[in-house]
Coordinates of C-alpha atoms in Angstrom, one line a residue:
X1 CA 0.0 0.0 0.0
X2 CA 3.0 2.3 0.2
X3 CA 2.6 3.4 -3.4
X4 CA -0.5 5.4 -2.6
X5 CA -1.9 7.6 0.2
X6 CA -5.4 7.1 1.7
X7 CA -8.1 9.5 2.7
X8 CA -11.8 9.6 3.5
X9 CA -14.7 11.9 2.8
X10 CA -18.0 12.2 4.7
X11 CA -21.1 11.9 2.6
X12 CA -24.3 13.8 3.3
X13 CA -25.9 10.9 5.3
X14 CA -22.7 10.4 7.4
X15 CA -21.4 7.5 5.4
X16 CA -17.6 7.4 5.1
X17 CA -16.2 7.0 1.6
X18 CA -12.5 5.9 1.4
X19 CA -10.2 6.7 -1.4
X20 CA -6.6 6.1 -2.7
X21 CA -4.5 9.0 -3.9
X22 CA -1.3 9.1 -6.0
X23 CA 0.5 11.6 -8.1
X24 CA 0.6 15.4 -8.2
X25 CA -1.1 18.2 -10.1
X26 CA -4.8 19.1 -10.7
X27 CA -7.1 16.7 -8.9
X28 CA -8.9 14.0 -10.8
X29 CA -11.5 11.4 -9.6
X30 CA -11.7 7.9 -11.1
X31 CA -14.9 6.1 -10.4
X32 CA -15.0 2.3 -10.8
X33 CA -17.9 0.2 -12.1
X34 CA -20.1 -2.6 -10.9
X35 CA -18.6 -5.6 -9.0
X36 CA -15.3 -3.7 -9.0
X37 CA -13.3 -1.5 -6.5
X38 CA -10.6 1.1 -6.5
X39 CA -8.0 -1.6 -7.0
X40 CA -9.2 -2.2 -10.6
X41 CA -8.3 1.3 -11.8
X42 CA -4.9 1.6 -10.2
X43 CA -3.0 1.2 -13.5
X44 CA -5.1 3.9 -15.0
X45 CA -4.3 6.1 -12.0
X46 CA -0.6 5.5 -12.4
X47 CA -0.8 6.5 -16.1
X48 CA -2.3 9.8 -15.1
X49 CA -0.3 10.4 -11.9
X50 CA 2.6 12.2 -13.4
X51 CA 0.4 15.1 -14.4
X52 CA -2.5 14.9 -12.0
X53 CA -3.3 14.1 -8.4
X54 CA -5.5 11.1 -8.9
X55 CA -8.1 10.0 -6.3
X56 CA -9.7 6.6 -6.7
X57 CA -12.6 5.9 -4.3
X58 CA -14.1 2.7 -3.2
X59 CA -17.8 3.1 -3.8
X60 CA -20.2 2.2 -1.0
X61 CA -20.1 -1.3 0.3
X62 CA -16.5 -1.9 -0.6
X63 CA -13.2 -1.8 1.4
X64 CA -12.9 1.2 3.7
X65 CA -16.2 2.7 2.6
X66 CA -19.4 2.4 4.5
X67 CA -22.4 0.2 3.7
X68 CA -24.9 1.0 1.0
X69 CA -27.7 1.7 3.6
X70 CA -31.4 0.9 3.6
X71 CA -32.3 3.9 1.5
X72 CA -29.6 3.4 -1.2
X73 CA -30.1 4.8 -4.6
X74 CA -28.7 7.2 -7.2
X75 CA -29.1 10.1 -4.8
X76 CA -26.7 8.5 -2.2
X77 CA -24.1 7.9 -4.9
X78 CA -24.4 11.5 -6.1
X79 CA -23.9 12.8 -2.6
X80 CA -20.8 10.5 -2.2
X81 CA -19.2 12.0 -5.4
X82 CA -20.1 15.5 -4.3
X83 CA -18.4 14.9 -1.0
X84 CA -15.3 13.4 -2.7
X85 CA -15.1 16.4 -5.1
X86 CA -15.3 18.8 -2.1
X87 CA -12.7 16.9 -0.1
X88 CA -10.2 16.6 -2.9
X89 CA -10.9 19.7 -4.9
X90 CA -11.4 17.6 -8.0
X91 CA -13.0 19.4 -11.0
X92 CA -12.3 16.5 -13.4
X93 CA -13.9 13.1 -13.1
X94 CA -13.9 9.8 -15.0
X95 CA -16.5 7.1 -14.5
X96 CA -16.6 3.5 -15.8
X97 CA -19.9 1.6 -16.4
X98 CA -22.3 2.1 -13.5
X99 CA -19.7 4.5 -12.1
X100 CA -20.2 6.5 -15.3
X101 CA -23.9 6.6 -14.7
X102 CA -23.4 8.1 -11.3
X103 CA -20.8 10.5 -12.6
X104 CA -23.2 11.7 -15.3
X105 CA -26.0 12.4 -12.8
X106 CA -23.5 14.1 -10.4
X107 CA -22.3 16.4 -13.2
X108 CA -25.8 17.5 -13.8
X109 CA -26.0 18.7 -10.2
X110 CA -22.5 19.8 -9.5
X111 CA -21.3 22.9 -11.5
X112 CA -17.8 22.7 -10.1
X113 CA -17.1 19.6 -12.2
X114 CA -16.0 21.0 -15.6
X115 CA -14.5 17.9 -17.3
X116 CA -16.5 14.7 -17.4
X117 CA -15.3 11.5 -19.0
X118 CA -17.6 8.5 -19.3
X119 CA -16.6 5.0 -20.4
X120 CA -19.7 3.0 -21.5
X121 CA -22.4 4.0 -19.0
X122 CA -25.1 1.3 -19.2
X123 CA -27.9 3.8 -19.7
X124 CA -30.9 1.7 -20.7
X125 CA -32.7 3.0 -23.8
X126 CA -36.1 1.5 -24.2
X127 CA -35.2 -1.6 -22.3
X128 CA -31.8 -2.1 -24.0
X129 CA -29.8 -2.9 -20.9
X130 CA -30.2 -6.6 -20.0
X131 CA -31.9 -7.1 -16.5
X132 CA -33.8 -10.4 -17.0
X133 CA -31.0 -12.3 -15.1
X134 CA -31.3 -10.2 -12.0
X135 CA -34.0 -12.2 -10.1
X136 CA -31.9 -15.4 -10.4
X137 CA -28.8 -13.5 -9.2
X138 CA -30.8 -12.2 -6.2
X139 CA -32.0 -15.7 -5.3
X140 CA -28.4 -17.1 -5.5
X141 CA -27.1 -14.2 -3.4
X142 CA -29.8 -14.9 -0.8
X143 CA -28.8 -18.5 -0.7
X144 CA -25.2 -17.7 -0.3
X145 CA -24.2 -19.2 -3.7
X146 CA -21.8 -16.5 -4.6
X147 CA -20.0 -18.3 -7.4
X148 CA -23.3 -19.2 -9.1
X149 CA -24.5 -15.5 -8.7
X150 CA -21.2 -14.4 -10.3
X151 CA -21.7 -16.7 -13.3
X152 CA -25.3 -15.5 -13.6
X153 CA -24.2 -11.9 -13.7
X154 CA -21.3 -12.4 -16.1
X155 CA -23.5 -14.3 -18.6
X156 CA -26.4 -11.8 -18.1
X157 CA -24.4 -8.7 -18.7
X158 CA -22.5 -10.1 -21.6
X159 CA -19.4 -7.9 -21.0
X160 CA -17.0 -10.8 -20.8
X161 CA -17.4 -12.8 -24.0
X162 CA -15.2 -15.7 -22.9
X163 CA -17.5 -16.4 -19.9
X164 CA -20.5 -16.3 -22.2
X165 CA -19.1 -19.3 -24.2
X166 CA -18.2 -21.5 -21.3
X167 CA -20.9 -23.8 -19.9
X168 CA -22.2 -22.8 -16.4
X169 CA -21.4 -26.3 -15.0
X170 CA -17.7 -25.6 -15.7
X171 CA -17.6 -21.9 -14.7
X172 CA -19.1 -22.3 -11.2
X173 CA -16.5 -24.6 -9.8
X174 CA -13.7 -22.7 -11.6
X175 CA -14.7 -19.4 -10.1
X176 CA -15.4 -21.0 -6.7
X177 CA -11.7 -22.0 -6.5
X178 CA -10.5 -18.6 -7.7
X179 CA -12.6 -16.8 -5.1
X180 CA -11.2 -19.1 -2.3
X181 CA -7.6 -18.3 -3.4
X182 CA -8.3 -14.6 -3.4
X183 CA -10.2 -14.4 -0.1
X184 CA -7.0 -14.2 2.0
X185 CA -5.5 -11.1 0.3
X186 CA -4.3 -8.5 2.8
X187 CA -3.1 -5.7 0.6
X188 CA -6.1 -3.5 0.9
X189 CA -7.9 -4.9 -2.1
X190 CA -11.5 -6.1 -1.9
X191 CA -12.0 -9.9 -2.5
X192 CA -14.2 -11.4 -5.2
X193 CA -16.6 -12.9 -2.6
X194 CA -17.1 -9.4 -1.1
X195 CA -17.6 -7.8 -4.5
X196 CA -20.2 -10.2 -5.9
X197 CA -23.1 -9.0 -3.6
X198 CA -22.5 -5.3 -4.4
X199 CA -23.7 -5.8 -8.0
X200 CA -27.3 -5.9 -6.9
X201 CA -26.9 -2.3 -5.8
X202 CA -25.4 -1.3 -9.2
X203 CA -28.4 -2.8 -10.9
X204 CA -30.6 -0.5 -8.8
X205 CA -28.7 2.4 -10.2
X206 CA -29.2 1.1 -13.8
X207 CA -32.9 0.6 -13.3
X208 CA -33.4 4.0 -11.6
X209 CA -31.6 5.9 -14.4
X210 CA -33.2 4.0 -17.3
X211 CA -34.5 6.2 -20.2
X212 CA -33.1 9.4 -18.7
X213 CA -30.9 10.5 -21.6
X214 CA -33.1 13.5 -22.4
X215 CA -32.3 14.9 -18.9
X216 CA -28.7 15.7 -20.0
X217 CA -29.6 18.0 -22.9
X218 CA -29.0 20.9 -20.6
X219 CA -25.6 19.8 -19.3
X220 CA -23.2 22.5 -20.4
X221 CA -20.1 20.7 -19.1
X222 CA -17.5 19.3 -21.6
X223 CA -18.1 15.5 -21.8
X224 CA -15.8 12.9 -23.3
X225 CA -17.7 9.7 -24.3
X226 CA -15.5 6.6 -24.5
X227 CA -16.3 3.1 -25.7
X228 CA -14.6 -0.1 -26.8
X229 CA -15.5 -1.5 -30.2
X230 CA -15.8 -5.0 -28.8
X231 CA -18.4 -4.2 -26.2
X232 CA -22.1 -5.3 -26.3
X233 CA -24.5 -3.5 -28.5
X234 CA -26.5 -2.0 -25.6
X235 CA -23.5 -0.1 -24.4
X236 CA -23.0 1.5 -27.8
X237 CA -26.7 2.3 -27.8
X238 CA -26.3 4.2 -24.6
X239 CA -23.3 6.2 -26.0
X240 CA -25.4 6.9 -29.1
X241 CA -28.2 8.3 -27.0
X242 CA -26.0 10.5 -24.9
X243 CA -24.0 11.7 -27.9
X244 CA -27.3 12.8 -29.5
X245 CA -28.3 15.0 -26.6
X246 CA -25.2 16.3 -24.9
X247 CA -24.4 19.8 -26.2
X248 CA -20.7 19.7 -25.6
X249 CA -19.5 16.2 -26.1
X250 CA -17.1 14.2 -28.3
X251 CA -16.7 10.5 -28.8
X252 CA -13.7 8.2 -28.9
X253 CA -14.0 4.5 -29.9
X254 CA -11.1 2.2 -29.1
X255 CA -10.9 -0.5 -31.8
X256 CA -9.5 -3.4 -29.9
X257 CA -11.1 -2.9 -26.5
X258 CA -14.2 -4.1 -24.7
X259 CA -16.0 -3.0 -21.5
X260 CA -12.9 -3.6 -19.3
X261 CA -10.8 -1.2 -21.4
X262 CA -9.9 1.2 -18.6
X263 CA -9.2 -1.5 -16.0
X264 CA -5.9 -3.0 -15.1
X265 CA -6.6 -6.0 -17.2
X266 CA -7.7 -3.9 -20.2
X267 CA -5.6 -1.2 -21.8
X268 CA -5.3 1.6 -19.3
X269 CA -2.5 3.2 -21.2
X270 CA -4.6 3.9 -24.3
X271 CA -7.6 5.1 -22.2
X272 CA -5.2 7.1 -20.0
X273 CA -3.8 8.9 -23.1
X274 CA -7.2 10.0 -24.1
X275 CA -8.1 11.1 -20.6
X276 CA -4.8 13.0 -20.2
X277 CA -5.5 15.1 -23.4
X278 CA -9.1 15.8 -22.4
X279 CA -8.4 16.7 -18.7
X280 CA -5.4 18.9 -19.7
X281 CA -7.3 20.8 -22.5
X282 CA -8.0 24.3 -21.3
X283 CA -10.6 24.9 -24.1

């Protein structure tokens, strides 16, 4: 953990949100997506850290951050990002997946944020985002079948093509072993078994923000829309919808990337280069 500093911000409802910090320069927030944590954006943070002070929060329910709470919804996530922006002085923010949805809604309500970058927000357009798998996932979570719930979500979301091609009866035991091996990590990262149950809360965000693209027609902030060419169609439909309504946006498509593009296992250098140019641009 010596490579980064840690900090906390207090959200409006009293929930503590923890974050990692590295680098120096103008402050930037990097907001992870569903079933992920701060650890998954650390390579991207390193790419940006020579020109920016990069803050990478763990969203609610993960690591040092507090629980989601009984009244969790988009409002709570917006309050969390507003608290983080106030605590760090960040005016630039990047969000991935469900983190991009929350970032988008926060930008609408937070004039101090003047550079917004979004990678594939799963904004449902006329039912485009797949949610039919969620009831099965919820039953498996309730029964303590975390590996089965993980497989259900991976196949349901379609963001990991390899998992979509492997039969469930092979995936479940494989992921069970992997989760057991990772559970003992002591480096500040959040384990897979702890991350799987958080996805249900991200699906609440997706359902709550469905068909809200027209809301952003009045957003005057500069927005960079990012996508991977290999990602599922519904994610491109979301970017299409936002591109059509946002008055000050531009779009970048990465030919060889999928939904995991900004993450450590994707290509954070390519995504980071685009973010560096966008966040440094004074225009």
